[in-house]
Coordinates of C-alpha atoms in Angstrom, one line a residue:
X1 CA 0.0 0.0 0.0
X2 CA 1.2 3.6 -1.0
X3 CA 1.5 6.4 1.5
X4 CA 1.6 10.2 0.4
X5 CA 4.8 11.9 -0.7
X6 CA 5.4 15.3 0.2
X7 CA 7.1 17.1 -2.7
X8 CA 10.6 17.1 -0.9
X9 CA 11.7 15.2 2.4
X10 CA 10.8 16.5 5.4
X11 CA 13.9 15.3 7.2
X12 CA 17.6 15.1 5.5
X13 CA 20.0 13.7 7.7
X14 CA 23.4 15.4 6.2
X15 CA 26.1 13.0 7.2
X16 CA 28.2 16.0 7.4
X17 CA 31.3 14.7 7.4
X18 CA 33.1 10.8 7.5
X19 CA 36.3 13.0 9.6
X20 CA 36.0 12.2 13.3
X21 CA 38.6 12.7 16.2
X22 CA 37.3 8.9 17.4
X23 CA 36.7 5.9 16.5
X24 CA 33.6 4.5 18.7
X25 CA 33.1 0.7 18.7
X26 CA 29.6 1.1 17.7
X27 CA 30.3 3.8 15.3
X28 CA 28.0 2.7 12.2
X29 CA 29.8 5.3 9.9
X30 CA 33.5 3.7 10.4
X31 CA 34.7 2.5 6.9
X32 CA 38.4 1.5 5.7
X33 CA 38.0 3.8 2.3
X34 CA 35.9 7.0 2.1
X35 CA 34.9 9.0 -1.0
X36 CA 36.0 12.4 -0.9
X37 CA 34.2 15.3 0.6
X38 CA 32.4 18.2 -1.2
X39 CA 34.0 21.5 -1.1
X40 CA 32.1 24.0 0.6
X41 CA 31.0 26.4 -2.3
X42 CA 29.3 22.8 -3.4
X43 CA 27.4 21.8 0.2
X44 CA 26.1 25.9 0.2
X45 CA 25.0 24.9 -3.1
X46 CA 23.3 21.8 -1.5
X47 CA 21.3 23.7 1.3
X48 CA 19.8 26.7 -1.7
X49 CA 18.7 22.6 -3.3
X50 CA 17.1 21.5 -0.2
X51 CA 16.0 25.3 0.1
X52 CA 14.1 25.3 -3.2
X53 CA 12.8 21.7 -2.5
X54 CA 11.1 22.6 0.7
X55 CA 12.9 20.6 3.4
X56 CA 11.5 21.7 6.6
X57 CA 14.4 20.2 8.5
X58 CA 17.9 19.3 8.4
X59 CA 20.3 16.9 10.6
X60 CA 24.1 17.3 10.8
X61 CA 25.8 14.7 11.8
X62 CA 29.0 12.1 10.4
X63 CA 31.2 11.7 11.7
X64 CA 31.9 14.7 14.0
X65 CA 30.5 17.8 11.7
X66 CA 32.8 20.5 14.1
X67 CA 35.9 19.0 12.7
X68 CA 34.7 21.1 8.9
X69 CA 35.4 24.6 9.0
X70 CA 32.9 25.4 7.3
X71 CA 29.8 24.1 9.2
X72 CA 28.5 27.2 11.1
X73 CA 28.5 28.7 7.8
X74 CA 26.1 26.0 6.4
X75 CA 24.1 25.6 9.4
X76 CA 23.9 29.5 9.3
X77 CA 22.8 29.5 5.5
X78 CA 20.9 26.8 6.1
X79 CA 18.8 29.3 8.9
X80 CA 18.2 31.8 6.2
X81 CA 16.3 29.4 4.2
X82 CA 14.4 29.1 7.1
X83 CA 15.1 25.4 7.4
X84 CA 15.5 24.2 11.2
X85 CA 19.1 22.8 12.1
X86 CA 20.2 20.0 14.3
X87 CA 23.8 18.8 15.1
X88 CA 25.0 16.3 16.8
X89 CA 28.5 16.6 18.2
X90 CA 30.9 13.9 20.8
X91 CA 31.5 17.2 22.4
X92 CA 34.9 17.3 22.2
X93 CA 35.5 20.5 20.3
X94 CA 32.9 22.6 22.1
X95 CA 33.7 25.6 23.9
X96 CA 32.0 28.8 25.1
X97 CA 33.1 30.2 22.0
X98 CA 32.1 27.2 19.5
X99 CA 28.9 27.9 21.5
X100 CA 28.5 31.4 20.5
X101 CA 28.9 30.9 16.8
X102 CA 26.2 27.9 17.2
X103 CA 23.8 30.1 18.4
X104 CA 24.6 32.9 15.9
X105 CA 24.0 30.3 12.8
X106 CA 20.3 29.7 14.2
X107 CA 21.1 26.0 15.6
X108 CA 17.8 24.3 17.0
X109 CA 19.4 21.7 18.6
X110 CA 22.4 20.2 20.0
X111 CA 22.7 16.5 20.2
X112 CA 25.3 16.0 22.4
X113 CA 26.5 12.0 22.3
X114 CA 26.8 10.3 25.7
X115 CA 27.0 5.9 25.6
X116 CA 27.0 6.0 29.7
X117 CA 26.7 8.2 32.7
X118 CA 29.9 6.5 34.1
X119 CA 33.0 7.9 33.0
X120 CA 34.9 4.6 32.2
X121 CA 32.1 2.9 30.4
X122 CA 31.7 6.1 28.1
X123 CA 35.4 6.4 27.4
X124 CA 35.7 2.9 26.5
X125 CA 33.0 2.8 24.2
X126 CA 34.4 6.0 22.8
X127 CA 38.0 4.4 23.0
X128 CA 39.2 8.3 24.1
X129 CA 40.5 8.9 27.9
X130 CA 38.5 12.0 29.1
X131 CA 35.7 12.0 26.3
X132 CA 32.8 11.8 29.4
X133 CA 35.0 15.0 31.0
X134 CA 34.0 17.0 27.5
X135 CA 30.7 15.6 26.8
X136 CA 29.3 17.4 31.0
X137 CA 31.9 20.1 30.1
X138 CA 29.9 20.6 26.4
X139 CA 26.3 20.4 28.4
X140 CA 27.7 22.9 31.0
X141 CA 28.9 25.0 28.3
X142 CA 25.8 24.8 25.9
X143 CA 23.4 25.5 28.7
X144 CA 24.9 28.2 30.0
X145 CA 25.3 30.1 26.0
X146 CA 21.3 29.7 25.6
X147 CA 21.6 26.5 23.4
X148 CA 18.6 23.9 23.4
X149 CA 20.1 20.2 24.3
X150 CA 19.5 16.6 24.5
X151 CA 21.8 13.7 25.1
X152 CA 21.8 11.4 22.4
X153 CA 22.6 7.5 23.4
X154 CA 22.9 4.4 21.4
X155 CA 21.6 1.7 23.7
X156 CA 22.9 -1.3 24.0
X157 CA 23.7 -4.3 26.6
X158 CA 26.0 -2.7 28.3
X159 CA 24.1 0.3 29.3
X160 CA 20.5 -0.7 28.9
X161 CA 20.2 -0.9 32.5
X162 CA 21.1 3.2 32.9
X163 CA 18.1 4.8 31.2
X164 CA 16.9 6.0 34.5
X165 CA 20.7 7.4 35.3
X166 CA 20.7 9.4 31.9
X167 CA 17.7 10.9 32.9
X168 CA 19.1 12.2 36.2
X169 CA 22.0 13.4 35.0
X170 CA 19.9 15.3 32.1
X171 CA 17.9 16.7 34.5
X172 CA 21.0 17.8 36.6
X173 CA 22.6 19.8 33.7
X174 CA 19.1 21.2 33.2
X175 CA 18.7 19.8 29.1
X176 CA 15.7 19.4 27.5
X177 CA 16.0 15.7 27.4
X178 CA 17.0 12.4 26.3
X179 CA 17.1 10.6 21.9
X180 CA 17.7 6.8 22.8
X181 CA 19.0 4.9 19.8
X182 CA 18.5 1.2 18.9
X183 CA 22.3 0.1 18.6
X184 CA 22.3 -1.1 14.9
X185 CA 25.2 -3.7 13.3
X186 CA 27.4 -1.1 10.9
X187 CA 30.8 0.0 10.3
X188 CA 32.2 -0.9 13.6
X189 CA 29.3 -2.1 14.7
X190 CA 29.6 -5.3 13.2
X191 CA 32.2 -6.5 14.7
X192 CA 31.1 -5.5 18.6
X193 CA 27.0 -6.7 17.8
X194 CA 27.5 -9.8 20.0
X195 CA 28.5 -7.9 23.0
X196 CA 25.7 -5.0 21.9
X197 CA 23.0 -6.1 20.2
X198 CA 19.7 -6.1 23.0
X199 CA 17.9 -9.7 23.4
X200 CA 14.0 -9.9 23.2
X201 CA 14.2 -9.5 27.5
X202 CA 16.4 -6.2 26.9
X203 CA 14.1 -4.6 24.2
X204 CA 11.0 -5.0 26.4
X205 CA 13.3 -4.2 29.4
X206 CA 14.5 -0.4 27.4
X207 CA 10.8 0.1 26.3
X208 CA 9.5 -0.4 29.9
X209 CA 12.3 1.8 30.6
X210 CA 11.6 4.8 28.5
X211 CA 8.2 4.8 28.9
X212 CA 8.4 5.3 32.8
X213 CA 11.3 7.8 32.1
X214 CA 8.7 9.7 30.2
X215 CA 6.0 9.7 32.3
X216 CA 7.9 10.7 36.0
X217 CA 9.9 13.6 34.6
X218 CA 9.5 16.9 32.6
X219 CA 12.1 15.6 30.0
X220 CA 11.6 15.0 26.3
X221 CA 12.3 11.5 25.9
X222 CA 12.2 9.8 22.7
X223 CA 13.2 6.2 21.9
X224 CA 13.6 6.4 18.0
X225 CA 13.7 3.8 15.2
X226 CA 15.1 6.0 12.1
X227 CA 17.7 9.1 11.5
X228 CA 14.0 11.6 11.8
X229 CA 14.8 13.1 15.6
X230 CA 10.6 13.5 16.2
X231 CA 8.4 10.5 17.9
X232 CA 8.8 7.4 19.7
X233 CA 8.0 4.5 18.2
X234 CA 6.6 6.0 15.4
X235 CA 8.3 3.4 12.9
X236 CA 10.9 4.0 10.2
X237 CA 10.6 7.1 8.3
X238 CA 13.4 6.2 6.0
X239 CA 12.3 7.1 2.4
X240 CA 9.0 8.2 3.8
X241 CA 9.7 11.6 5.5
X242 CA 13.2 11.3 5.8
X243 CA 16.2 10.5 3.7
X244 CA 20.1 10.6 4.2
X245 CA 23.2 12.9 2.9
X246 CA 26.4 11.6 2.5
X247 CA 29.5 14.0 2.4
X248 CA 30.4 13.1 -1.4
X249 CA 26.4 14.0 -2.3
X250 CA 25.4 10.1 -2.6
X251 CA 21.9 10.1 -1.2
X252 CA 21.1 6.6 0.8
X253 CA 17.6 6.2 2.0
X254 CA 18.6 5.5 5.4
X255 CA 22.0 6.4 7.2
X256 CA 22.7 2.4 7.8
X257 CA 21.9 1.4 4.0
X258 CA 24.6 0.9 1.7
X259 CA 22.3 1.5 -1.1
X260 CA 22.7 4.7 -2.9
X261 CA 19.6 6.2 -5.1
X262 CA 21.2 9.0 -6.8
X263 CA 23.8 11.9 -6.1
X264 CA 22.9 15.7 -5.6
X265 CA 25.5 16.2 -7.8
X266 CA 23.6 14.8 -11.1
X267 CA 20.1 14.9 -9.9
X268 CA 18.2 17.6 -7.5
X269 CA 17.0 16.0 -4.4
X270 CA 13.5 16.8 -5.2
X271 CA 14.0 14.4 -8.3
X272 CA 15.2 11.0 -6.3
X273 CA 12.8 12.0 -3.7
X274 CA 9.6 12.1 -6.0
X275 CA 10.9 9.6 -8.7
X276 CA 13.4 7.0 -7.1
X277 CA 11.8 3.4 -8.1
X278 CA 14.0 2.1 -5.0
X279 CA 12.2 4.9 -2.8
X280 CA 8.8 4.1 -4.5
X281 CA 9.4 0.3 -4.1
X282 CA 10.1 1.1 0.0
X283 CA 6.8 2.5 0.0
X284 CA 4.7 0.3 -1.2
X285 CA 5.8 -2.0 1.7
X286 CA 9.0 -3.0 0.6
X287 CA 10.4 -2.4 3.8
X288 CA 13.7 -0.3 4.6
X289 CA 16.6 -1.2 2.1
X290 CA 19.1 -1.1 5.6
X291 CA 17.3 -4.3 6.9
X292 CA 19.7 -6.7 7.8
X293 CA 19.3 -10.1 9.0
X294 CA 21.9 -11.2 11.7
X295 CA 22.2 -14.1 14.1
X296 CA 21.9 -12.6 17.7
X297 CA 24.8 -14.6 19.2
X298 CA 22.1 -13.8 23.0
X299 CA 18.8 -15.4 21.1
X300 CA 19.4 -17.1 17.6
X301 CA 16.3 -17.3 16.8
X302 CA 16.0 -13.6 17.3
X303 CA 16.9 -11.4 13.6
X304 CA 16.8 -7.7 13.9
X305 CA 14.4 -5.6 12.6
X306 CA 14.8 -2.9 9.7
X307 CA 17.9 -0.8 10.6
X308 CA 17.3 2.8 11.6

């Protein structure tokens, strides 16, 4: 069955960059060989694209999208267009005055990544000594220059058991909440999924968790399925309302996919999004073109839903 297309996505999430100062062991965006970047006259050229288009929102993320010069710039053009901005950082390069020029560009939203509210299980994950220092220094620092925040955390089995914890320490910074993502198998994910990937007791165990999370605090708490930051459990809006940039202008339908529709390059994103027979095929009920079937080494009879 067919769903209605708006004329453009509402949702690009702009994989901003594939530079990053770490190298997570569930980074899904870890390759050994990356296509080169756009230059920056080329991404400004991207956002007046999406601009004309009529994408209501737009994502930055890689990656860590700080490492590029050039990215208040975009997310300040980007602004003017009157297209709301999101960024999500590791919160290593953020100071008071990387703050300021946030704010100036019109930034919505920081997304600032935290994997646990204990120091040595976040650094480990992040495989950087003093990367849970930054990440309370980044919230202290963002708060207090008028930014909106929210941790973002890629649950998995190793910290599925802290939802409650992340709440507290949101509250105690005083963000606006908490994005808890299903840990999906890419990049380096795939080789740490049998110490990560949630059992059937776990999944019921995080939803239980989120729920009550929700419903005892005044956070915004969202447990999400696809690259869209709006909803829980709303399903996968890959191809649907959303659809994913990569820094050489390859468009994917969803950031886990290997499967590229098009490039901005040859083909306006209004185009693959209104005529993409793989984007068409998704919507009739295809399903997500990331779904991947793995054996959960925790329940084998257990496969994992579409990626998000």
């Amino acid at each position: 069955m067919s769903v209605m297309i708006t004329q453009a996505p509402m949702y690009v999430s702009w994989n901003y960059t594939y530079g990053c100062n770490f190298n997570c062991s569930h980074c899904y965006s870890r390759a050994a060989r990356y296509p080169r970047e756009l230059p920056t006259a080329t991404y400004l050229d991207i956002v007046a694209d999406m601009a004309g288009s009529g994408v209501f929102r737009v994502g930055l993320g890689g990656g860590e999208p700080l490492i590029r010069r050039d990215c208040c710039e975009v997310l300040g053009r980007l602004g003017e267009a009157g297209i709301e901005t999101n960024l999500t950082t590791n919160g290593w390069f953020v100071t008071d005055e990387v703050v300021g020029r946030l704010r100036r560009a019109g930034l919505s939203l920081l997304y600032v990544s935290l994997d646990s509210p204990r120091p040595e299980v976040h650094d480990c994950f992040r495989r950087k000594p003093g990367s849970h220092a930054r990440v309370l220094d980044t919230l202290t620092a963002a708060v207090r220059g008028g930014l909106r925040v929210r941790l973002s955390t890629v649950v998995t089995r190793v910290n599925v058991d802290d939802i409650d914890a992340f709440g507290q320490l949101a509250e105690r910074f005083g963000i606006d909440g908490v994005e808890f993502k299903r840990f999906r198998p890419a990049g380096n994910g795939v080789s740490t999924m049998g110490d990560y990937t949630l059992t059937e007791a776990e999944e019921r165990e995080l939803r239980s968790s989120v729920a009550t999370l929700a419903a005892t605090t005044g956070l915004d708490v969202q447990l999400v399925y696809g690259a869209e930051p709006e909803g829980p459990d709303r399903g996968c809006p890959c191809g649907v309302r959303s659809i994913t940039l990569r820094p050489n202008g390859d468009v994917t339908p969803c950031a886990y996919s290997e499967h590229v529709i098009g490039n901005v390059l040859e083909t306006p994103l209004s185009r693959l999004w209104c005529e993409s027979p793989e984007l068409e095929a998704m919507r009739r009920g295809g399903g997500c073109s990331a779904l991947t079937v793995h054996r959960n080494p925790s329940n084998p009879a257990l496969s994992l839903a579409p990626a998000t």
